[in-house]
Amino acid sequence: LATQGLSSHDLEFPYSWTSNGNVDKVAAAVLEWAIDNKASVYCHWFQPLAAAGLRHGQSAQVQISMIEFDSTGKPAWDFKGKNILRGETDGSSYPNGGLRATHRAGGYLTVDPTSPIFLRGDTVFIPACFVAFTGQALDEKTPLLRSGDALSREGKRLLSLLGYKVNGLQSMIGLEQELFLVSREAFLRRPDLQLTGRTVTGRMPPRGQELCDHYMAPPSLASPALGCMQEIQLQCFKMGIPLKTRHREVAPNQYEFAPLFGNVTTQIDQNLMVMQIIEEVAVKHGLAALLQEKPFQGVNGSGKHNNWSIATDDGTNLFNVKQLAERSGSTAIFPIIMAALVKAVDSYGDLMRMAIACPGNDFRLGACEAPPAIVSTYLGESMTTYLEKYMDGNVAAYEPVVTVLDLGSSLLPKIELPAEDRNRTSPFPYGGHRFEFRAVGSSQNVSMVNTVLNTMCAFVFKEFADAIEAGASPDSVAQKALKESWKSVFNGNGYDPANQAMLTNRGVWRIDSGVDAICRLSEPKNVKLFSDMNVLSAEECDARQTVLLNQYVGYVEMEVQCLVDMISQHIIPSVKAAQVGPLSELSMAVVTLKKALDELHHTDDLKLKASKARILRLETMLQVRETCDYAEEVVPAALWTLATYKDLLFLDHNHK
């Protein structure tokens, strides 16, 4: 950039380099950088709808050479500002919910200046947004950026009314990525893992996670997992992705990476690259990486905790009470922001549930490893007590109760504890400076998750600002919101069935079915939310619902067909060879599955089709699985051709 008379600050907020005449200079700097790094190819790197789960890298791109040839055949570098600003591709061949068709297929790409251009291998990647000829969003990122605009616009307006002048707001996140690493040799003996990312049969071995002996245990030098994780970190560091931590998770062969927090669009882009790098590097180490939420029955699944906060343009965290008070000069703003958050969760908890309704979360939510499908928020006793008093008219500054813990030995230093404990059963707990959306699935692109969080908060900020401008006092507005929404605050054990029943009776959002949750996207109040905030039109909401339902049905169809093939090609032959086991039951299971799949194919109504798919997945397939797992129990190991959970889950012990 310096050789072009620019600096890194020219690429930062408010990202004016795309329109102030500097784009050709930026392109020249990118070209020089590419040549220095032996790169000669560029692409617009974008995120189509329904890319999460099975699409490698969860992205799309057309890689284009930066070299052209003149009429004499002489090569020359060719990369200008226009190449950054605009691209074009087919809009009809990606899932689009009816927004595009073969006879109206135009799809267009434009740079996302909020996320850095990056380089890997011989290719420069330009983060981009993908829209139709009509301007409708065909990707995950465009609504996210629109929601960021809404959050900044309405948040800036509210803060101004509260006496705090800022230039804008942005959401910040940190993503904890969980995964499994398994032997590639065993992986290649599991058609279900290869094609769907999860096991549809598999008997639990004598050992699982009963003793919690895997959690944060030392990575073993006797297996390739540590070397794999080290190389993943190294490749990420080279790309400027700050993977800060690595450790074992609860289930055998389960691991986690976590980065430093940052701007929401940058963090999402980097997380997608992290997942791609994880899958690619694993192969080099004789492993397979499993990013699905629930690859194995009977042990914990994987999540991607979305640690979310809101910051001003100068970096002030609105959820950090001390920092906010110091920089704004006011202690009155914090409880109003918290009241807005509580109201947003209470009003739009159904959209929060929709945002995590990925197929893999069917088997994960509420299974004592992830929060239940009941959307409440944990605030901690200190914050809860403070807001209860505030709600009743006691307006004062929030002073978190800090405890100093004496460990009982004069040799040990005392520990200063935060005001909040950790509640791992809450889907949306407050953690001092951020809210942690714990229910997010590990395979997800979290753009929709953060689009929902941004939009619902923007809308409540707008409601607060409208009421204040109409003459209400800020405290009265916040107190009224808390009184109306307080039922969504819950600090107890979310795994306790009695508490779940209590929350349900209280009227807290509870949507057990992922299919029903997806269909909340077209609910009139939610369509109004998105349209009023200029995030998604009614047509775009309907299209996304269609895409998500089709994705769900597609997953189930693949899983059923895998199960049929595995029974027919592996389990029945093993039972016949052993001359022991439920042969007739297995044959009937194949008939049952094929009949159910045929019924699915002949159902035209999409919501009904998805509902049938859910029943097929969570009832019929699980019943068939019991028969398959019994067959595995009685057939001699030497005659069982599928990799078992013992082969898959105990890398440290099985590695040769």
XYZ file of C-alpha atoms in Angstrom:
656
model
C 0.000 0.000 0.000
C 2.823 2.403 0.836
C 4.193 2.283 -2.718
C 0.774 3.494 -3.874
C 0.702 6.361 -1.370
C -1.744 4.539 0.921
C -1.609 2.959 4.365
C -3.501 0.201 6.126
C -5.788 2.857 7.618
C -7.140 3.545 4.126
C -8.710 0.071 4.163
C -10.398 0.511 7.539
C -13.770 1.882 8.620
C -15.640 3.568 6.948
C -14.189 1.507 4.041
C -14.361 4.395 1.599
C -11.551 3.102 -0.627
C -14.091 1.369 -2.858
C -15.662 4.697 -3.859
C -13.170 7.520 -3.248
C -10.891 6.898 -6.231
C -8.392 4.660 -4.426
C -9.563 1.301 -5.735
C -7.017 1.175 -8.588
C -4.246 1.964 -6.116
C -5.444 -0.842 -3.861
C -5.532 -3.182 -6.855
C -1.956 -2.231 -7.755
C -0.871 -2.945 -4.176
C -2.662 -6.307 -4.219
C -0.981 -7.224 -7.510
C 2.466 -6.333 -6.170
C 1.767 -8.346 -3.021
C 0.599 -11.293 -5.122
C 3.716 -11.239 -7.313
C 5.973 -11.063 -4.249
C 4.230 -14.194 -2.935
C 4.286 -16.045 -6.290
C 0.527 -15.775 -6.712
C -0.974 -15.215 -10.146
C -4.662 -16.004 -9.652
C -7.529 -14.161 -7.964
C -11.137 -14.940 -7.164
C -14.219 -13.415 -5.607
C -14.755 -15.663 -2.599
C -18.394 -15.851 -1.540
C -20.757 -17.908 0.579
C -23.799 -19.357 -1.234
C -26.960 -20.237 0.631
C -27.077 -23.701 2.239
C -23.313 -24.137 1.902
C -22.896 -25.281 5.514
C -22.287 -28.919 6.266
C -21.096 -30.753 3.165
C -19.716 -28.174 0.682
C -15.936 -28.108 1.000
C -14.907 -24.771 2.446
C -18.561 -23.635 2.538
C -17.650 -21.134 -0.164
C -17.694 -20.634 -3.916
C -15.235 -19.046 -6.307
C -14.059 -18.865 -9.892
C -10.282 -18.590 -9.986
C -9.106 -16.184 -12.683
C -5.557 -15.603 -13.908
C -4.023 -12.179 -13.367
C -2.100 -12.654 -16.609
C -3.316 -11.821 -20.098
C -1.650 -12.199 -23.496
C -1.443 -9.496 -26.128
C -1.855 -10.016 -29.869
C 1.754 -11.172 -30.193
C 1.386 -13.735 -27.431
C 3.405 -11.744 -24.908
C 2.152 -12.137 -21.307
C 1.418 -9.143 -19.100
C -0.033 -8.620 -15.662
C -3.688 -7.548 -15.711
C -5.395 -6.717 -12.426
C -7.205 -3.440 -11.848
C -9.711 -1.890 -9.481
C -12.648 -3.088 -11.566
C -11.498 -6.670 -10.973
C -11.891 -6.141 -7.243
C -15.178 -4.282 -7.369
C -17.231 -6.580 -9.560
C -17.622 -10.161 -10.705
C -20.336 -12.175 -12.366
C -21.452 -15.785 -12.128
C -24.446 -18.076 -12.559
C -27.064 -17.333 -9.934
C -29.411 -20.208 -10.747
C -27.259 -23.251 -9.971
C -26.869 -22.507 -6.270
C -29.738 -23.011 -3.798
C -31.801 -19.837 -4.077
C -35.355 -20.659 -3.000
C -36.863 -19.640 -6.339
C -35.180 -16.226 -6.598
C -33.318 -17.371 -9.709
C -34.025 -19.774 -12.578
C -32.202 -20.952 -15.682
C -33.937 -18.327 -17.826
C -33.102 -15.530 -15.348
C -29.796 -16.655 -13.951
C -27.818 -13.449 -13.477
C -25.711 -13.394 -10.327
C -23.278 -10.618 -9.417
C -20.404 -10.269 -6.984
C -18.973 -7.242 -5.247
C -16.151 -6.890 -2.747
C -16.891 -6.912 0.976
C -14.494 -4.220 2.242
C -15.105 -5.108 5.906
C -13.152 -8.356 5.563
C -9.497 -8.394 4.473
C -8.383 -9.679 1.094
C -6.191 -12.707 1.788
C -3.756 -14.964 -0.033
C -3.289 -18.722 0.022
C -1.026 -20.622 -2.337
C -1.121 -19.040 -5.781
C -4.502 -17.370 -5.243
C -5.669 -13.995 -3.921
C -9.099 -14.292 -2.299
C -11.410 -11.264 -2.393
C -14.255 -11.662 0.144
C -17.436 -10.857 -1.745
C -21.214 -10.599 -1.583
C -23.455 -12.410 -4.052
C -26.756 -10.953 -5.292
C -29.247 -11.571 -8.074
C -29.930 -9.359 -11.089
C -32.827 -8.052 -9.006
C -30.556 -7.097 -6.094
C -31.900 -9.883 -3.869
C -29.339 -11.596 -1.652
C -28.221 -15.051 -2.783
C -25.628 -15.524 -0.069
C -25.084 -15.611 3.679
C -23.057 -12.408 3.911
C -25.223 -9.716 2.289
C -27.977 -9.841 4.957
C -25.272 -9.870 7.636
C -23.840 -6.614 6.314
C -27.322 -5.123 6.030
C -27.977 -6.102 9.652
C -24.711 -4.443 10.621
C -25.929 -1.238 9.006
C -29.193 -1.464 10.952
C -27.392 -2.091 14.241
C -25.036 0.821 13.650
C -27.799 3.190 12.530
C -30.230 2.497 15.351
C -27.588 2.008 18.025
C -25.871 5.287 17.155
C -29.252 7.013 17.306
C -30.099 5.551 20.728
C -26.686 6.326 22.202
C -26.962 9.909 20.952
C -30.262 10.295 22.806
C -28.503 8.950 25.900
C -25.772 11.573 25.575
C -23.046 9.429 24.019
C -21.974 10.514 20.524
C -20.381 7.791 18.371
C -19.809 7.393 14.642
C -21.260 3.911 14.477
C -21.465 0.419 15.977
C -20.308 -2.991 14.882
C -20.790 -6.484 16.242
C -17.754 -8.423 17.397
C -17.523 -12.193 17.784
C -15.170 -14.963 18.807
C -15.939 -18.479 17.584
C -14.990 -21.702 19.380
C -14.681 -24.451 16.748
C -15.171 -28.035 17.914
C -14.389 -31.069 15.759
C -13.478 -34.747 15.751
C -10.288 -36.226 14.309
C -10.520 -39.918 13.392
C -8.341 -42.431 11.619
C -8.674 -41.988 7.869
C -8.404 -45.734 7.349
C -11.415 -46.262 9.614
C -13.221 -43.292 8.037
C -12.914 -44.908 4.611
C -14.738 -47.958 5.980
C -17.761 -45.841 6.909
C -19.904 -44.788 3.911
C -22.161 -42.767 6.222
C -19.316 -40.628 7.550
C -17.919 -40.102 4.062
C -21.212 -39.030 2.507
C -23.215 -37.444 5.329
C -20.723 -36.565 8.066
C -22.377 -38.682 10.766
C -22.790 -42.345 11.667
C -26.262 -43.766 11.099
C -25.345 -47.051 12.826
C -22.753 -47.904 15.427
C -22.728 -49.710 18.746
C -21.141 -47.939 21.693
C -17.917 -49.569 22.888
C -17.411 -50.438 26.578
C -15.665 -47.097 27.090
C -17.011 -43.709 26.112
C -16.716 -40.428 28.006
C -17.963 -41.722 31.352
C -14.859 -40.616 33.265
C -14.389 -37.286 31.456
C -10.826 -38.486 30.934
C -10.431 -36.895 27.514
C -11.395 -33.336 28.431
C -8.311 -31.098 28.269
C -6.004 -34.084 28.665
C -2.481 -33.652 27.228
C -2.404 -34.172 23.453
C -0.666 -37.488 22.859
C 2.637 -37.652 21.018
C 1.753 -41.241 20.138
C -0.962 -40.232 17.667
C -0.989 -37.853 14.688
C -3.634 -35.532 16.206
C -1.181 -33.115 17.830
C 0.947 -32.787 14.695
C -2.221 -32.187 12.688
C -3.384 -29.436 15.035
C 0.045 -27.814 15.031
C 0.044 -27.646 11.232
C -3.514 -26.286 11.197
C -2.429 -23.498 13.531
C 0.674 -22.790 11.467
C -1.258 -22.517 8.198
C -3.783 -20.235 9.878
C -1.069 -18.009 11.369
C 0.467 -17.601 7.909
C -2.887 -16.309 6.673
C -3.289 -13.910 9.600
C -5.886 -16.068 11.359
C -5.121 -15.858 15.098
C -6.003 -19.334 16.402
C -5.169 -18.723 20.042
C -6.014 -21.991 21.795
C -6.161 -25.710 21.054
C -7.246 -28.485 23.399
C -9.026 -31.782 23.757
C -12.780 -31.693 24.256
C -15.094 -33.990 26.240
C -15.653 -36.856 23.799
C -12.869 -39.196 22.690
C -11.078 -37.815 19.602
C -12.860 -34.471 20.025
C -10.849 -31.226 19.891
C -11.345 -27.470 19.815
C -9.681 -24.394 18.344
C -10.525 -20.837 19.375
C -9.298 -17.549 17.867
C -8.992 -14.044 19.186
C -12.269 -12.128 18.835
C -12.768 -9.560 16.096
C -15.137 -7.951 13.597
C -18.057 -10.234 12.785
C -17.524 -10.489 9.015
C -13.782 -11.074 9.346
C -14.280 -13.710 12.027
C -16.873 -15.588 9.976
C -14.674 -15.531 6.885
C -11.712 -16.742 8.892
C -13.768 -19.492 10.525
C -14.795 -20.832 7.119
C -11.134 -20.959 6.111
C -10.251 -22.630 9.420
C -12.777 -25.388 8.711
C -11.407 -25.857 5.197
C -7.828 -25.984 6.462
C -8.814 -28.471 9.185
C -10.285 -30.857 6.605
C -7.342 -30.540 4.216
C -4.551 -30.831 6.771
C -6.183 -33.821 8.457
C -5.771 -35.885 5.282
C -2.003 -35.190 5.245
C -1.759 -36.697 8.721
C -3.726 -39.855 7.951
C -6.839 -38.472 9.607
C -10.348 -37.365 8.711
C -11.846 -34.257 10.297
C -15.529 -34.402 11.213
C -17.184 -31.002 11.567
C -20.780 -32.204 11.813
C -22.666 -31.576 15.040
C -23.287 -35.187 15.997
C -21.097 -37.673 14.142
C -21.401 -40.274 16.920
C -24.323 -41.389 19.043
C -23.680 -41.779 22.759
C -20.925 -39.182 23.159
C -20.952 -35.413 22.999
C -21.488 -33.618 19.733
C -19.720 -30.485 18.556
C -20.725 -26.844 18.725
C -19.391 -23.476 17.684
C -19.985 -21.065 20.561
C -20.665 -17.613 19.158
C -19.300 -15.074 21.649
C -21.024 -11.855 20.612
C -20.688 -8.244 21.688
C -21.393 -4.765 20.327
C -18.622 -2.176 20.022
C -18.563 1.478 19.048
C -16.296 2.701 16.261
C -13.595 3.515 18.832
C -13.746 0.017 20.339
C -15.954 0.657 23.379
C -17.737 -2.574 24.320
C -21.345 -1.798 25.230
C -21.492 -4.927 27.422
C -18.410 -3.930 29.429
C -19.936 -1.812 32.178
C -16.694 -0.243 33.395
C -15.379 0.596 29.929
C -18.722 1.988 28.781
C -19.033 4.221 31.838
C -15.483 5.552 31.498
C -15.694 6.360 27.795
C -19.247 7.681 27.721
C -19.018 9.520 31.021
C -22.316 7.967 32.075
C -23.383 5.027 34.236
C -26.980 5.328 33.013
C -26.438 3.757 29.581
C -25.524 0.208 30.603
C -28.871 -0.875 32.134
C -30.717 0.502 29.108
C -28.556 -1.566 26.740
C -29.104 -4.661 28.888
C -32.856 -4.046 28.960
C -32.858 -3.864 25.170
C -31.040 -7.204 25.000
C -33.493 -8.900 27.334
C -36.443 -7.580 25.319
C -34.841 -8.695 22.042
C -34.375 -12.246 23.350
C -37.938 -12.348 24.650
C -39.440 -10.987 21.421
C -37.312 -12.860 18.917
C -36.192 -16.020 20.668
C -37.949 -17.955 17.911
C -35.604 -16.406 15.347
C -32.625 -17.283 17.508
C -33.854 -20.887 17.476
C -34.347 -20.690 13.695
C -30.762 -19.511 13.262
C -29.389 -22.689 14.857
C -31.795 -25.116 13.144
C -29.101 -26.912 11.162
C -29.688 -30.638 10.524
C -26.977 -31.768 12.953
C -28.526 -29.927 15.884
C -31.467 -32.368 15.756
C -29.358 -34.767 17.820
C -27.437 -32.263 19.946
C -29.702 -29.667 21.559
C -30.627 -30.474 25.129
C -28.616 -33.688 25.279
C -26.598 -32.544 28.341
C -23.908 -31.292 25.972
C -25.683 -28.265 24.494
C -28.477 -26.041 25.793
C -32.056 -27.174 25.204
C -34.221 -25.699 22.465
C -35.666 -23.226 24.994
C -34.366 -19.727 24.387
C -33.677 -17.910 27.639
C -30.750 -15.793 28.774
C -28.546 -16.200 31.839
C -27.425 -12.953 33.479
C -25.851 -14.190 36.705
C -27.030 -13.398 40.198
C -25.253 -10.045 40.476
C -26.655 -8.654 37.225
C -30.082 -10.159 37.847
C -30.359 -8.584 41.284
C -29.232 -5.242 39.894
C -31.757 -5.256 37.033
C -34.582 -6.361 39.343
C -33.922 -3.315 41.509
C -33.566 -1.098 38.440
C -36.841 -2.434 37.057
C -38.542 -1.434 40.308
C -37.264 2.137 40.091
C -33.929 1.938 41.923
C -31.757 3.700 39.336
C -28.091 3.359 40.226
C -24.785 2.418 38.670
C -24.101 -1.300 38.212
C -21.150 -2.394 40.284
C -20.396 -6.079 39.645
C -19.866 -8.066 42.811
C -16.281 -9.299 42.683
C -15.233 -12.044 45.098
C -11.688 -12.853 46.196
C -11.230 -16.587 46.667
C -8.785 -17.852 49.276
C -7.617 -21.366 48.363
C -6.647 -22.207 51.915
C -2.897 -22.296 51.434
C -0.558 -19.426 52.212
C 1.558 -20.463 49.230
C -1.231 -19.990 46.711
C -2.237 -16.585 45.373
C -5.811 -15.499 45.888
C -8.109 -15.583 42.857
C -10.396 -12.701 41.956
C -13.654 -14.170 40.641
C -15.940 -12.435 38.145
C -19.477 -11.484 39.084
C -20.987 -14.208 36.886
C -20.577 -17.955 37.197
C -20.589 -20.025 33.980
C -23.933 -21.537 33.029
C -23.291 -24.065 30.273
C -26.985 -25.024 30.148
C -28.113 -21.595 28.969
C -28.349 -20.958 25.219
C -27.427 -17.275 25.640
C -25.518 -16.543 28.859
C -23.919 -13.227 29.745
C -20.213 -13.638 30.410
C -19.069 -10.275 31.688
C -18.244 -8.574 28.412
C -20.183 -10.639 25.894
C -23.139 -12.940 25.347
C -22.262 -16.489 24.369
C -24.691 -18.118 21.955
C -23.828 -21.669 23.011
C -26.378 -23.571 20.954
C -24.762 -22.838 17.558
C -23.788 -25.950 15.593
C -20.187 -26.770 14.709
C -20.752 -27.070 10.953
C -22.653 -23.798 10.636
C -21.768 -20.645 8.800
C -22.773 -18.295 11.603
C -23.841 -15.437 9.327
C -27.555 -16.026 9.936
C -26.925 -16.372 13.666
C -25.334 -12.938 13.806
C -27.776 -11.446 11.308
C -30.549 -12.340 13.743
C -28.687 -10.984 16.787
C -27.846 -7.724 15.014
C -31.324 -7.221 13.592
C -33.341 -7.961 16.708
C -31.150 -5.628 18.755
C -31.337 -2.919 16.109
C -35.121 -3.141 16.148
C -35.330 -2.808 19.936
C -32.811 0.038 19.879
C -35.143 1.739 17.392
C -38.174 1.147 19.617
C -36.325 2.636 22.585
C -35.154 5.642 20.548
C -38.660 6.248 19.154
C -40.162 6.214 22.656
C -37.502 8.572 24.025
C -37.984 10.976 21.129
C -41.726 10.872 21.832
C -41.079 12.172 25.347
C -40.566 9.109 27.547
C -37.591 9.026 29.882
C -34.882 6.491 28.961
C -35.177 4.721 32.316
C -38.946 4.345 32.062
C -38.601 2.848 28.580
C -35.995 0.334 29.778
C -37.914 -0.515 32.960
C -41.114 -1.185 31.012
C -39.215 -3.446 28.588
C -37.691 -5.430 31.451
C -41.063 -5.935 33.150
C -42.621 -7.179 29.910
C -39.700 -9.480 29.028
C -38.365 -10.702 32.360
C -39.691 -14.236 31.847
C -36.795 -14.888 29.439
C -34.189 -14.382 32.187
C -33.288 -17.731 33.773
C -30.187 -18.513 35.804
C -30.923 -22.126 36.766
C -30.133 -25.551 35.345
C -31.537 -25.715 31.827
C -31.006 -29.495 31.666
C -33.429 -30.128 34.547
C -36.746 -31.396 33.087
C -38.665 -29.605 35.843
C -37.042 -26.303 34.894
C -37.740 -26.957 31.231
C -41.409 -27.519 32.011
C -41.473 -24.373 34.143
C -39.927 -22.253 31.377
C -42.350 -23.685 28.839
C -45.303 -22.861 31.074
C -43.865 -19.391 31.630
C -44.102 -18.768 27.885
C -40.412 -18.743 27.022
C -39.752 -19.611 23.382
C -39.525 -23.402 23.039
C -39.350 -24.988 19.589
C -38.156 -28.605 19.784
C -38.495 -29.315 16.063
C -35.816 -27.872 13.796
C -38.329 -27.925 10.943
C -40.809 -25.856 12.942
C -37.989 -23.494 13.888
C -37.031 -22.978 10.241
C -40.637 -22.068 9.450
C -40.509 -19.171 11.919
C -38.574 -17.319 9.220
C -41.834 -16.622 7.372
C -43.805 -15.684 10.495
C -45.353 -12.217 9.880
C -43.735 -10.571 12.909
C -40.314 -11.822 11.804
C -40.798 -10.816 8.185
C -41.750 -7.362 9.462
C -38.621 -7.241 11.604
C -36.316 -8.010 8.701
C -38.121 -5.793 6.219
C -38.406 -2.817 8.609
C -34.660 -3.025 9.256
C -33.912 -3.381 5.502
C -32.186 -6.713 6.082
C -34.411 -9.146 4.157
C -37.540 -8.615 2.104
C -40.554 -10.889 2.489
C -39.544 -12.679 -0.701
C -35.991 -13.163 0.557
C -37.326 -14.585 3.850
C -39.523 -17.069 1.975
C -36.625 -18.046 -0.266
C -34.325 -18.737 2.677
C -36.963 -20.810 4.388
C -37.357 -22.855 1.216
C -33.597 -23.339 0.971
C -33.301 -24.469 4.600
C -36.211 -26.910 4.340
C -34.822 -28.387 1.131
C -31.419 -28.714 2.775
C -32.958 -30.576 5.706
C -34.852 -32.968 3.432
C -31.738 -33.524 1.335
C -29.701 -34.495 4.385
C -32.294 -37.028 5.494
C -32.561 -38.533 2.012
C -28.788 -39.046 1.887
C -28.729 -40.565 5.359
C -31.547 -42.992 4.563
C -29.887 -44.125 1.350
C -26.587 -44.608 3.174
C -28.328 -46.707 5.814
C -30.021 -48.841 3.138
C -26.698 -49.412 1.360
C -24.863 -50.234 4.579
C -27.494 -52.763 5.617
C -27.616 -54.362 2.169
C -23.901 -54.321 1.346
C -22.304 -54.771 4.767
C -24.554 -55.729 7.663
C -26.699 -58.417 6.013
C -23.642 -60.086 4.386
C -21.889 -60.073 7.790
C -24.927 -61.614 9.483
C -25.161 -64.289 6.776
C -21.450 -65.065 7.046
C -21.717 -65.403 10.825
C -25.014 -67.289 10.628
C -26.176 -65.303 13.625
C -28.163 -62.099 14.059
C -31.472 -60.471 13.093
C -31.455 -61.306 9.388
C -35.208 -61.088 8.767
C -35.497 -57.850 10.755
C -32.715 -56.308 8.696
C -34.378 -57.301 5.440
C -37.653 -55.779 6.638
C -35.800 -52.623 7.698
C -34.588 -52.102 4.138
C -38.171 -52.409 2.889
C -39.400 -49.962 5.548
C -36.735 -47.385 4.731
C -37.295 -47.588 0.991
C -41.052 -47.217 1.439
C -40.599 -44.171 3.691
C -38.165 -42.628 1.229
C -40.592 -43.186 -1.637
C -43.355 -41.490 0.360
C -41.024 -38.568 0.961
C -40.308 -38.246 -2.752
C -44.025 -38.151 -3.528
C -44.849 -35.390 -1.010
C -45.167 -32.031 -2.770
C -45.800 -29.656 0.142
C -42.315 -28.699 1.306
C -43.072 -28.130 4.982
C -44.990 -31.416 5.184
C -42.129 -33.123 3.373
C -39.594 -31.762 5.859
C -41.808 -32.806 8.786
C -42.028 -36.336 7.382
C -38.271 -36.344 6.902
C -37.808 -35.413 10.558
C -40.038 -38.301 11.689
C -38.164 -40.654 9.368
C -34.861 -39.477 10.812
C -35.703 -39.323 14.506
C -38.056 -42.300 14.738
C -37.843 -44.806 11.882
C -34.083 -44.591 11.351
C -33.383 -44.818 15.080
C -35.534 -47.956 15.342
C -33.652 -49.503 12.427
C -30.385 -48.462 14.041
C -31.202 -50.534 17.128
C -31.490 -53.614 14.906
C -28.200 -52.824 13.149
C -26.394 -52.223 16.438
C -27.673 -55.528 17.807
C -26.296 -57.248 14.717
C -22.917 -55.630 15.400
C -23.081 -56.927 18.973
C -23.535 -60.598 18.010
C -21.505 -60.865 14.793
C -17.842 -61.829 15.379
C -15.513 -58.868 14.920
C -13.567 -60.632 12.168
C -16.722 -60.799 10.029
C -17.865 -57.196 10.616
C -16.772 -55.081 7.643
C -17.737 -51.615 8.849
C -15.398 -49.611 11.063
C -16.706 -49.717 14.630
C -16.856 -46.939 17.217
C -13.829 -48.575 18.841
C -11.923 -48.155 15.562
C -13.094 -44.565 15.153
C -13.049 -43.073 18.636
C -9.779 -44.150 20.246
C -7.050 -42.701 18.092
C -4.451 -42.698 20.871
C -4.881 -46.440 21.421
C -5.492 -47.613 17.854
C -2.709 -45.706 16.092
C 0.045 -47.998 14.889
